[in-house]
């Protein structure tokens, strides 16, 4: 795994370029072309994480430990960028098209994700039936709506579609952006509490805040750009976010009794800020990472086969 990790690191390093800050014009750092390469990197990290989970610890070699250390420490935060950019992108479209954009969400967001999920589900169902896995009829039926797994990673699809639904409802009800964001926060919080109280695992809900953070960042992006209009200001913001990320990652869990949900919410916030600042400082240009980024969903869903 260290070879894969090293290869991705070298590819990313080769394609890395400093971004210009001339006259404060560095504002397109979250363009699709720039973010898709980063998502390609996280897709590989998730693949490594899932792959090493199937290998007994005693079978892992010395060269495997760096990749296990990185993916093990990142944990669910590897998923955070996907939700953050999803929330950011959907609100950018809302700002551009207004309330009319709500008509596109069911078809081009929710249905698109679900149809891709169904194709993956069919493959997993065929494999499960062929190998006589011990799944009940209920398992197959509930996995169709992504609330139970038959080997695939249904939780991410379920959470994504419900988050899109909260955005659709919020846009339909409110015309004002501030009211939309407030109502969006309420709906996501309710969804969070429901999953928590229902006893579903933390991985179902502990990164969904990143989706809302992406929406908020889209709304307040102009203010952030004014705050970080120079390279130095961006570096300082990056360093502050990195220090706070370290504090909530290592210090608080080990030396305090801070509420875990609040702790992970802060991790989402500062991790997403670090990524944003990094993308404002550097751009990616890599055909390999672009291909990986464009096929993130298939890599994420089919790797468990």
XYZ file of C-alpha atoms in Angstrom:
305
model
C 0.000 0.000 0.000
C 2.924 2.323 0.600
C 3.727 2.057 -3.110
C 0.233 3.214 -4.058
C 0.371 6.021 -1.506
C 3.824 7.120 -2.663
C 2.735 7.026 -6.313
C -0.278 9.239 -5.620
C 1.896 11.619 -3.594
C 4.395 11.930 -6.464
C 1.624 12.405 -9.047
C 0.000 15.100 -6.902
C 3.340 16.810 -6.305
C 4.141 16.874 -10.028
C 0.769 18.440 -10.822
C 0.900 20.973 -7.994
C 1.231 24.644 -8.964
C 1.195 27.796 -6.759
C -1.807 29.982 -7.476
C -1.438 33.687 -8.253
C -2.775 36.305 -5.860
C -2.360 39.322 -8.147
C -4.842 42.094 -7.262
C -6.937 39.700 -5.173
C -8.150 37.838 -8.280
C -7.617 34.366 -6.832
C -11.302 33.497 -6.433
C -11.868 30.420 -8.633
C -9.918 28.024 -6.414
C -12.980 25.865 -5.792
C -13.690 25.346 -9.471
C -14.552 21.819 -10.534
C -11.207 21.421 -12.322
C -9.286 22.237 -9.156
C -11.348 20.237 -6.665
C -11.730 17.085 -8.748
C -8.023 16.216 -8.494
C -8.137 16.515 -4.710
C -11.180 14.228 -4.615
C -9.166 11.742 -6.661
C -6.555 11.670 -3.886
C -9.197 11.078 -1.212
C -10.761 8.330 -3.337
C -7.419 6.489 -3.269
C -7.078 7.039 0.498
C -10.549 5.560 1.066
C -9.652 2.600 -1.155
C -6.465 1.996 0.864
C -8.420 2.290 4.118
C -11.031 -0.271 3.081
C -8.437 -2.596 1.546
C -6.265 -2.717 4.672
C -9.356 -3.430 6.807
C -9.508 -6.880 5.189
C -5.871 -7.651 5.998
C -5.087 -9.080 9.467
C -2.923 -6.670 11.456
C -0.257 -9.311 11.945
C 0.024 -9.653 8.159
C 0.738 -5.965 7.617
C 4.350 -5.220 6.865
C 6.499 -2.317 7.969
C 5.909 -0.576 4.640
C 2.141 -0.784 5.143
C 2.197 1.093 8.442
C 2.496 4.654 7.014
C -0.634 4.237 4.868
C -2.516 2.561 7.736
C -1.452 5.392 10.052
C -2.665 8.099 7.641
C -5.994 6.517 6.752
C -6.578 5.316 10.306
C -6.124 8.785 11.751
C -8.176 10.522 9.075
C -11.023 8.043 9.481
C -14.393 9.464 8.444
C -12.778 12.820 7.632
C -11.777 11.285 4.297
C -15.447 11.568 3.329
C -15.812 15.179 4.521
C -14.457 16.853 1.327
C -17.008 15.045 -0.842
C -19.907 16.355 1.245
C -18.353 19.823 1.581
C -17.912 20.286 -2.174
C -21.366 18.842 -2.770
C -22.958 21.400 -0.448
C -20.824 24.179 -1.919
C -21.694 23.246 -5.497
C -25.425 22.955 -4.905
C -25.599 26.378 -3.239
C -23.493 27.945 -5.996
C -26.099 26.721 -8.476
C -28.870 28.068 -6.250
C -27.194 31.501 -6.194
C -26.847 31.397 -9.972
C -30.296 30.093 -10.940
C -32.478 31.041 -7.981
C -35.531 29.107 -6.860
C -35.906 27.537 -10.312
C -32.881 25.384 -9.520
C -35.015 23.331 -7.121
C -36.586 21.622 -10.154
C -33.190 20.188 -11.077
C -32.378 18.666 -7.679
C -34.710 15.596 -7.798
C -33.619 14.607 -11.304
C -29.983 15.670 -11.611
C -28.929 15.180 -8.003
C -31.101 12.671 -6.146
C -32.195 10.421 -9.021
C -28.746 10.423 -10.627
C -27.084 9.252 -7.405
C -29.760 6.639 -6.781
C -29.581 5.173 -10.305
C -25.804 4.811 -10.026
C -26.328 3.195 -6.635
C -28.837 0.710 -8.099
C -26.345 -0.369 -10.755
C -23.821 -1.060 -7.996
C -26.494 -2.801 -5.916
C -27.252 -5.194 -8.790
C -23.607 -6.219 -8.993
C -23.395 -6.782 -5.246
C -26.689 -8.727 -5.241
C -25.488 -10.998 -8.068
C -22.201 -11.686 -6.249
C -24.011 -12.285 -2.941
C -26.442 -14.754 -4.522
C -23.700 -16.521 -6.480
C -21.543 -16.970 -3.362
C -24.536 -17.855 -1.143
C -23.952 -15.076 1.362
C -26.232 -15.225 4.373
C -28.498 -12.293 3.526
C -32.244 -12.384 4.158
C -34.943 -11.037 1.854
C -35.260 -8.096 4.250
C -31.541 -7.396 3.843
C -31.901 -7.178 0.064
C -35.032 -5.015 0.239
C -33.649 -2.602 2.845
C -30.359 -2.371 0.969
C -32.360 -1.129 -2.027
C -33.054 2.054 -0.068
C -29.486 2.119 1.262
C -30.316 1.664 4.940
C -28.724 -1.772 5.096
C -25.647 -3.113 3.318
C -25.123 -6.313 1.356
C -21.442 -5.520 1.006
C -21.842 -2.130 -0.634
C -21.454 1.187 1.199
C -25.082 2.272 1.308
C -24.843 4.734 4.171
C -23.135 7.395 2.056
C -25.817 7.209 -0.647
C -28.643 7.346 1.901
C -27.148 10.371 3.682
C -26.366 12.175 0.404
C -29.888 11.758 -0.981
C -31.507 12.890 2.290
C -29.205 15.943 2.406
C -30.229 16.802 -1.166
C -33.843 16.405 -0.076
C -33.359 18.881 2.791
C -31.931 21.387 0.304
C -34.825 20.829 -2.095
C -37.378 21.443 0.676
C -35.504 24.511 1.944
C -35.335 26.114 -1.508
C -39.015 25.400 -2.144
C -40.103 27.063 1.093
C -37.795 30.098 1.244
C -36.770 32.729 -1.294
C -34.383 34.519 1.039
C -30.871 33.009 1.241
C -30.461 33.627 4.972
C -33.807 31.996 5.720
C -32.842 29.110 3.433
C -29.581 28.542 5.316
C -31.338 28.717 8.699
C -33.998 26.193 7.643
C -31.336 23.993 6.052
C -29.456 23.962 9.371
C -32.614 22.947 11.250
C -33.399 20.089 8.854
C -29.849 18.737 8.898
C -29.748 18.974 12.695
C -33.030 17.040 12.918
C -31.661 14.403 10.549
C -28.495 14.212 12.650
C -30.447 13.774 15.904
C -32.758 11.141 14.387
C -29.844 8.988 13.220
C -28.080 9.452 16.536
C -31.099 8.598 18.693
C -32.001 5.654 16.459
C -28.658 4.122 17.395
C -27.203 4.131 13.902
C -23.401 4.116 13.842
C -21.521 7.437 14.069
C -20.282 7.042 10.483
C -23.862 7.671 9.331
C -23.938 11.218 10.650
C -20.583 12.508 11.931
C -19.477 14.048 8.619
C -22.801 15.388 7.318
C -21.991 18.775 8.869
C -19.467 19.216 6.046
C -22.366 19.429 3.582
C -23.848 22.335 5.528
C -20.416 23.935 5.885
C -20.094 23.810 2.101
C -23.400 25.663 1.755
C -22.310 28.258 4.315
C -18.968 28.728 2.617
C -20.709 29.353 -0.698
C -22.878 31.993 0.961
C -20.007 33.767 2.745
C -17.277 33.081 0.164
C -16.898 36.765 -0.780
C -16.128 37.650 2.843
C -13.653 34.797 3.100
C -11.943 35.976 -0.088
C -11.588 39.484 1.354
C -10.097 38.012 4.506
C -7.612 35.889 2.535
C -6.918 38.175 -0.419
C -3.156 37.800 0.019
C -0.993 34.687 0.103
C 0.207 35.529 3.624
C -3.352 35.885 4.938
C -4.273 32.519 3.390
C -1.215 30.827 4.900
C -2.024 32.267 8.341
C -5.647 31.043 8.048
C -4.367 27.632 6.972
C -1.959 27.425 9.928
C -4.574 28.524 12.460
C -7.043 25.973 11.091
C -4.326 23.297 11.160
C -3.436 24.020 14.788
C -7.097 23.937 15.841
C -7.559 20.716 13.877
C -4.645 19.203 15.802
C -6.097 20.415 19.104
C -9.506 18.846 18.482
C -7.916 15.735 16.983
C -5.405 14.897 19.709
C -5.583 17.211 22.714
C -9.297 17.319 23.558
C -10.057 13.590 23.102
C -7.093 12.619 25.299
C -7.191 15.256 28.017
C -10.797 16.409 28.304
C -14.317 15.003 28.479
C -15.499 17.146 25.570
C -18.671 15.863 23.912
C -17.682 13.610 20.999
C -20.307 15.028 18.620
C -19.122 18.583 19.225
C -15.507 17.469 18.888
C -16.164 15.853 15.514
C -18.154 18.872 14.332
C -15.081 21.029 15.015
C -12.891 18.510 13.211
C -15.155 18.834 10.159
C -14.951 22.619 10.290
C -11.185 22.963 10.589
C -10.419 20.105 8.205
C -12.626 21.685 5.537
C -10.987 25.075 6.151
C -7.543 23.535 5.717
C -8.609 22.042 2.397
C -10.092 25.343 1.192
C -6.939 27.272 2.112
C -4.737 24.635 0.475
C -6.735 24.867 -2.761
C -6.465 28.649 -2.632
C -2.681 28.338 -2.348
C -2.199 25.584 -4.941
C -3.869 24.227 -8.045
C -3.815 20.659 -9.320
C -3.231 19.588 -12.902
C -3.109 15.830 -13.324
C -4.876 13.607 -15.852
C -4.610 10.597 -13.548
C -6.097 12.418 -10.551
C -8.785 13.930 -12.785
C -9.833 10.461 -13.978
C -9.902 9.217 -10.374
C -11.869 12.279 -9.273
C -14.443 11.892 -12.047
C -15.012 8.253 -11.094
C -15.044 8.702 -7.330
C -18.528 7.231 -6.923
C -17.688 4.003 -8.774
C -14.348 3.633 -6.956
C -16.036 4.217 -3.616
C -18.967 1.870 -4.229
C -17.354 -0.992 -6.159
C -14.132 -1.370 -4.174
C -15.882 -3.706 -1.707
C -16.531 -6.298 -4.439
